[in-house]
Amino acid sequence: MNLRIAAHKIIIIGTLSFLNMTAQADTLSVAVAANVQYVFDNLRAEFKKESGHDLQAVFNSSGKFVSQISNGAPFDVFISADMEYPMALYQQGLTSASPKIYAYGALVLWTMKNQDLTQWQSLLKSSQINKIALANPKTAPYGRETIKLLKHFQIEQQLSDRMVFGESISQTNQYIFSGVVDIGFTAKSVVMSEEMKGKGRWVEMPANAYAPIAQGVVILKYGQQRVPQLAKQFYDFLSSPKAKSILQNNGYGVP
């Protein structure tokens, strides 16, 4: 009888261990704004180290994600490049709560060419610059803020025929890094990343010339229904001291 009980206990323990391993294997699906692409690997590694769970990321412009999520794309969490896009999803009833700020992004002007960026406005208007890359302002918050910056300095119209639009910051970075354009506007997090640090030249744009790029995160209804505890765990992780340190080391401000 004791042997039967012992065997039964072993089966129960084995089953519970298997279920625990299965739970540990849950993967969170995250829609990630393109400007976060380079820092995301560090965030993912730290989160897996702390939680045992992996993150499956898709990178795109925030505006495109809103369209996809509104049409039923199965993402658990949305990490946006601004607050407006996740707020739009909240207003549609597609998130578990209103978005919270996890970081503040900054604009830089970046080039692979041997250009003096100290007088960057004069440089942009000069004959040395034929093509200027920026993200599409209709779908990418960094592109939208770049246009505000150029309007602030009253040079948008003068430069309009030289602008080359990337569908996201990622495509904009490709244009700049490959030399398809002479120069371009991107996120500070890109030039501060391990992959791009020391490549080309860059200068940070005056913060008073565009709106602060407060970046928001939300748990989507899909994630709330599918993996509520894991989604909340990652959501909270983005506000942890470790995550903030990673973000700051990659050029972001933090709340």
Coordinates of C-alpha atoms in Angstrom, one line a residue:
M1 CA 0.0 0.0 0.0
N2 CA 2.8 2.4 0.9
L3 CA 4.5 1.6 -2.4
R4 CA 1.3 2.4 -4.3
I5 CA 1.0 5.7 -2.4
A6 CA 4.6 6.6 -3.0
A7 CA 4.3 5.8 -6.7
H8 CA 1.1 7.9 -6.9
K9 CA 3.0 10.8 -5.2
I10 CA 5.8 10.5 -7.7
I11 CA 3.3 10.6 -10.6
I12 CA 1.7 13.8 -9.1
I13 CA 5.1 15.4 -8.6
G14 CA 6.2 14.5 -12.1
T15 CA 3.0 15.9 -13.5
L16 CA 3.3 19.2 -11.6
S17 CA 6.9 19.5 -12.6
F18 CA 5.9 19.0 -16.3
L19 CA 3.1 21.6 -16.0
N20 CA 5.5 24.0 -14.3
M21 CA 8.1 23.6 -17.1
T22 CA 5.3 24.1 -19.7
A23 CA 4.3 27.3 -17.9
Q24 CA 7.9 28.4 -17.8
A25 CA 8.1 27.9 -21.5
D26 CA 5.4 30.6 -22.2
T27 CA 6.6 33.2 -24.7
L28 CA 5.3 36.7 -24.8
S29 CA 4.5 38.2 -28.2
V30 CA 5.6 41.9 -28.2
A31 CA 4.9 44.5 -30.8
V32 CA 8.0 46.8 -30.6
A33 CA 8.4 50.3 -32.0
A34 CA 11.4 50.3 -34.4
N35 CA 13.4 52.8 -32.3
V36 CA 13.6 50.2 -29.5
Q37 CA 15.0 47.5 -31.7
Y38 CA 18.6 47.8 -30.6
V39 CA 18.0 48.0 -26.9
F40 CA 15.4 45.3 -27.0
D41 CA 17.9 42.5 -27.1
N42 CA 19.3 43.6 -23.8
L43 CA 15.9 44.0 -22.2
R44 CA 14.9 40.6 -23.5
A45 CA 18.0 38.9 -22.1
E46 CA 17.5 40.5 -18.7
F47 CA 13.8 39.7 -18.5
K48 CA 14.6 36.0 -19.4
K49 CA 17.3 35.9 -16.7
E50 CA 14.8 37.2 -14.1
S51 CA 11.7 35.4 -15.2
G52 CA 12.7 32.4 -17.3
H53 CA 10.4 33.5 -20.0
D54 CA 11.3 34.5 -23.6
L55 CA 10.0 37.5 -25.6
Q56 CA 9.1 37.1 -29.2
A57 CA 9.4 40.6 -30.8
V58 CA 8.2 42.1 -34.1
F59 CA 9.6 45.5 -35.1
N60 CA 7.7 48.1 -37.1
S61 CA 6.5 51.7 -36.9
S62 CA 4.0 52.4 -34.2
G63 CA 1.3 53.6 -36.6
K64 CA 1.5 50.4 -38.6
F65 CA 1.1 48.4 -35.4
V66 CA -2.0 50.3 -34.4
S67 CA -3.6 49.3 -37.7
Q68 CA -2.5 45.7 -37.3
I69 CA -3.7 45.4 -33.7
S70 CA -7.0 47.1 -34.6
N71 CA -7.5 44.4 -37.2
G72 CA -6.9 41.5 -34.8
A73 CA -3.1 41.0 -34.9
P74 CA -2.2 38.6 -32.0
F75 CA 0.2 40.6 -29.9
D76 CA 0.3 40.5 -26.1
V77 CA 2.1 43.8 -25.3
F78 CA 2.7 46.9 -27.4
I79 CA 5.8 49.0 -26.8
S80 CA 5.2 52.2 -28.7
A81 CA 7.4 55.1 -29.8
D82 CA 4.9 57.6 -28.4
M83 CA 1.8 57.9 -26.2
E84 CA -0.7 58.8 -28.8
Y85 CA -0.8 55.4 -30.6
P86 CA -1.2 53.2 -27.5
M87 CA -3.8 55.7 -26.2
A88 CA -5.7 55.3 -29.5
L89 CA -5.8 51.5 -28.8
Y90 CA -7.0 52.1 -25.2
Q91 CA -9.8 54.3 -26.5
Q92 CA -10.8 51.5 -28.8
G93 CA -11.0 49.1 -25.9
L94 CA -8.1 47.0 -27.1
T95 CA -5.9 47.3 -24.0
S96 CA -6.2 46.3 -20.4
A97 CA -5.5 49.8 -19.1
S98 CA -4.3 53.2 -20.3
P99 CA -0.6 53.4 -21.4
K100 CA 2.2 54.2 -19.1
I101 CA 5.5 55.9 -20.0
Y102 CA 8.5 53.7 -19.9
A103 CA 11.1 56.0 -21.6
Y104 CA 11.7 59.3 -23.3
G105 CA 13.3 59.3 -26.7
A106 CA 15.5 62.0 -28.3
L107 CA 16.2 63.0 -31.9
V108 CA 19.7 63.1 -33.5
L109 CA 21.1 64.0 -36.9
W110 CA 23.4 61.2 -38.1
T111 CA 25.7 60.8 -41.1
M112 CA 28.2 58.3 -42.3
K113 CA 30.0 61.0 -44.3
N114 CA 32.9 63.2 -43.0
Q115 CA 30.6 66.2 -42.3
D116 CA 31.0 68.9 -39.7
L117 CA 27.8 68.9 -37.7
T118 CA 28.5 71.9 -35.5
Q119 CA 26.5 74.1 -37.8
W120 CA 24.0 71.5 -38.8
Q121 CA 21.3 73.8 -40.1
S122 CA 23.6 75.5 -42.5
L123 CA 24.9 72.1 -43.6
L124 CA 21.4 70.8 -44.3
K125 CA 20.8 73.8 -46.6
S126 CA 24.1 73.6 -48.3
S127 CA 24.9 71.9 -51.7
Q128 CA 26.8 69.2 -49.8
I129 CA 23.5 67.6 -48.9
N130 CA 21.3 66.1 -51.6
K131 CA 19.2 63.5 -49.6
I132 CA 18.0 63.7 -46.0
A133 CA 16.4 60.6 -44.5
L134 CA 13.6 60.7 -41.9
A135 CA 10.9 58.4 -40.8
N136 CA 7.4 58.7 -42.3
P137 CA 5.7 61.3 -40.1
K138 CA 2.3 59.7 -40.8
T139 CA 3.2 56.5 -39.1
A140 CA 6.4 57.0 -37.1
P141 CA 6.5 59.4 -34.1
Y142 CA 10.2 60.2 -34.6
G143 CA 9.3 61.3 -38.2
R144 CA 6.5 63.4 -36.9
E145 CA 8.8 65.1 -34.4
T146 CA 11.5 65.7 -37.0
I147 CA 9.0 67.7 -39.1
K148 CA 8.2 69.7 -35.9
L149 CA 11.9 70.3 -35.4
L150 CA 12.4 71.5 -39.0
K151 CA 9.3 73.8 -38.8
H152 CA 10.7 75.2 -35.5
F153 CA 13.9 76.3 -37.3
Q154 CA 11.8 77.4 -40.4
I155 CA 13.8 75.1 -42.8
E156 CA 11.2 72.5 -43.6
Q157 CA 10.1 74.0 -46.9
Q158 CA 13.6 74.6 -48.0
L159 CA 14.5 70.9 -47.4
S160 CA 11.3 69.3 -48.6
D161 CA 12.6 68.2 -52.0
R162 CA 15.6 66.5 -50.4
M163 CA 13.6 64.4 -48.0
V164 CA 13.6 60.6 -48.3
F165 CA 11.0 58.9 -46.1
G166 CA 11.6 55.5 -44.4
E167 CA 8.5 53.6 -43.4
S168 CA 10.0 53.3 -39.9
I169 CA 13.1 54.3 -38.0
S170 CA 14.6 51.0 -39.0
Q171 CA 14.3 51.7 -42.7
T172 CA 15.5 55.3 -42.1
N173 CA 18.6 53.9 -40.4
Q174 CA 19.3 51.6 -43.3
Y175 CA 19.2 54.6 -45.7
I176 CA 21.7 56.5 -43.5
F177 CA 24.0 53.6 -42.6
S178 CA 24.2 52.4 -46.2
G179 CA 25.0 55.8 -47.6
V180 CA 21.9 55.9 -49.8
V181 CA 21.3 59.4 -48.2
D182 CA 23.8 62.0 -47.1
I183 CA 22.4 62.4 -43.7
G184 CA 19.3 61.7 -41.7
F185 CA 17.3 62.1 -38.5
T186 CA 17.0 59.1 -36.1
A187 CA 16.6 58.1 -32.5
K188 CA 19.4 58.7 -30.1
S189 CA 19.0 55.1 -28.9
V190 CA 20.2 54.0 -32.4
V191 CA 23.5 55.8 -32.4
M192 CA 24.1 54.9 -28.7
S193 CA 23.5 51.2 -29.3
E194 CA 26.3 48.6 -29.1
E195 CA 25.8 47.8 -32.8
M196 CA 26.1 51.4 -34.0
K197 CA 28.2 53.1 -31.4
G198 CA 31.2 54.9 -33.0
K199 CA 29.8 54.5 -36.5
G200 CA 29.5 57.8 -38.4
R201 CA 28.9 61.2 -36.8
W202 CA 25.9 62.5 -35.0
V203 CA 24.6 65.5 -33.0
E204 CA 21.7 65.6 -30.7
M205 CA 18.9 68.0 -31.6
P206 CA 17.7 70.8 -29.3
A207 CA 15.0 69.4 -27.0
N208 CA 13.0 72.6 -27.1
A209 CA 12.5 72.3 -30.8
Y210 CA 10.1 69.4 -30.7
A211 CA 7.7 67.7 -28.4
P212 CA 9.2 65.4 -25.8
I213 CA 8.9 61.8 -27.2
A214 CA 7.3 60.1 -24.3
Q215 CA 7.1 56.4 -25.2
G216 CA 4.2 54.2 -23.8
V217 CA 3.6 50.6 -23.2
V218 CA 0.3 48.8 -22.9
I219 CA -0.9 45.2 -22.2
L220 CA -3.3 44.4 -25.1
K221 CA -6.6 42.6 -24.6
Y222 CA -5.2 39.6 -26.4
G223 CA -2.3 39.3 -23.9
Q224 CA -4.6 39.9 -20.9
Q225 CA -6.8 37.0 -22.0
R226 CA -3.9 34.6 -23.1
V227 CA -1.1 35.2 -20.6
P228 CA -2.2 37.8 -18.0
Q229 CA 0.4 37.1 -15.4
L230 CA 3.3 37.0 -17.8
A231 CA 2.1 40.2 -19.6
K232 CA 1.9 42.0 -16.3
Q233 CA 5.3 40.7 -15.3
F234 CA 7.0 42.2 -18.4
Y235 CA 4.9 45.4 -18.1
D236 CA 6.2 45.9 -14.6
F237 CA 9.7 44.9 -15.6
L238 CA 10.0 47.9 -17.9
S239 CA 9.7 50.2 -14.9
S240 CA 12.3 48.2 -12.8
P241 CA 15.7 49.7 -11.9
K242 CA 17.4 47.2 -14.1
A243 CA 15.3 48.0 -17.2
K244 CA 15.7 51.8 -16.6
S245 CA 19.5 51.3 -16.4
I246 CA 19.5 49.5 -19.7
L247 CA 17.3 52.2 -21.3
Q248 CA 19.5 55.0 -20.0
N249 CA 22.7 53.3 -21.2
N250 CA 21.1 53.3 -24.7
G251 CA 20.3 57.0 -24.9
Y252 CA 16.8 57.1 -23.4
G253 CA 15.5 59.2 -20.6
V254 CA 13.4 57.4 -18.0
P255 CA 10.4 58.4 -15.8

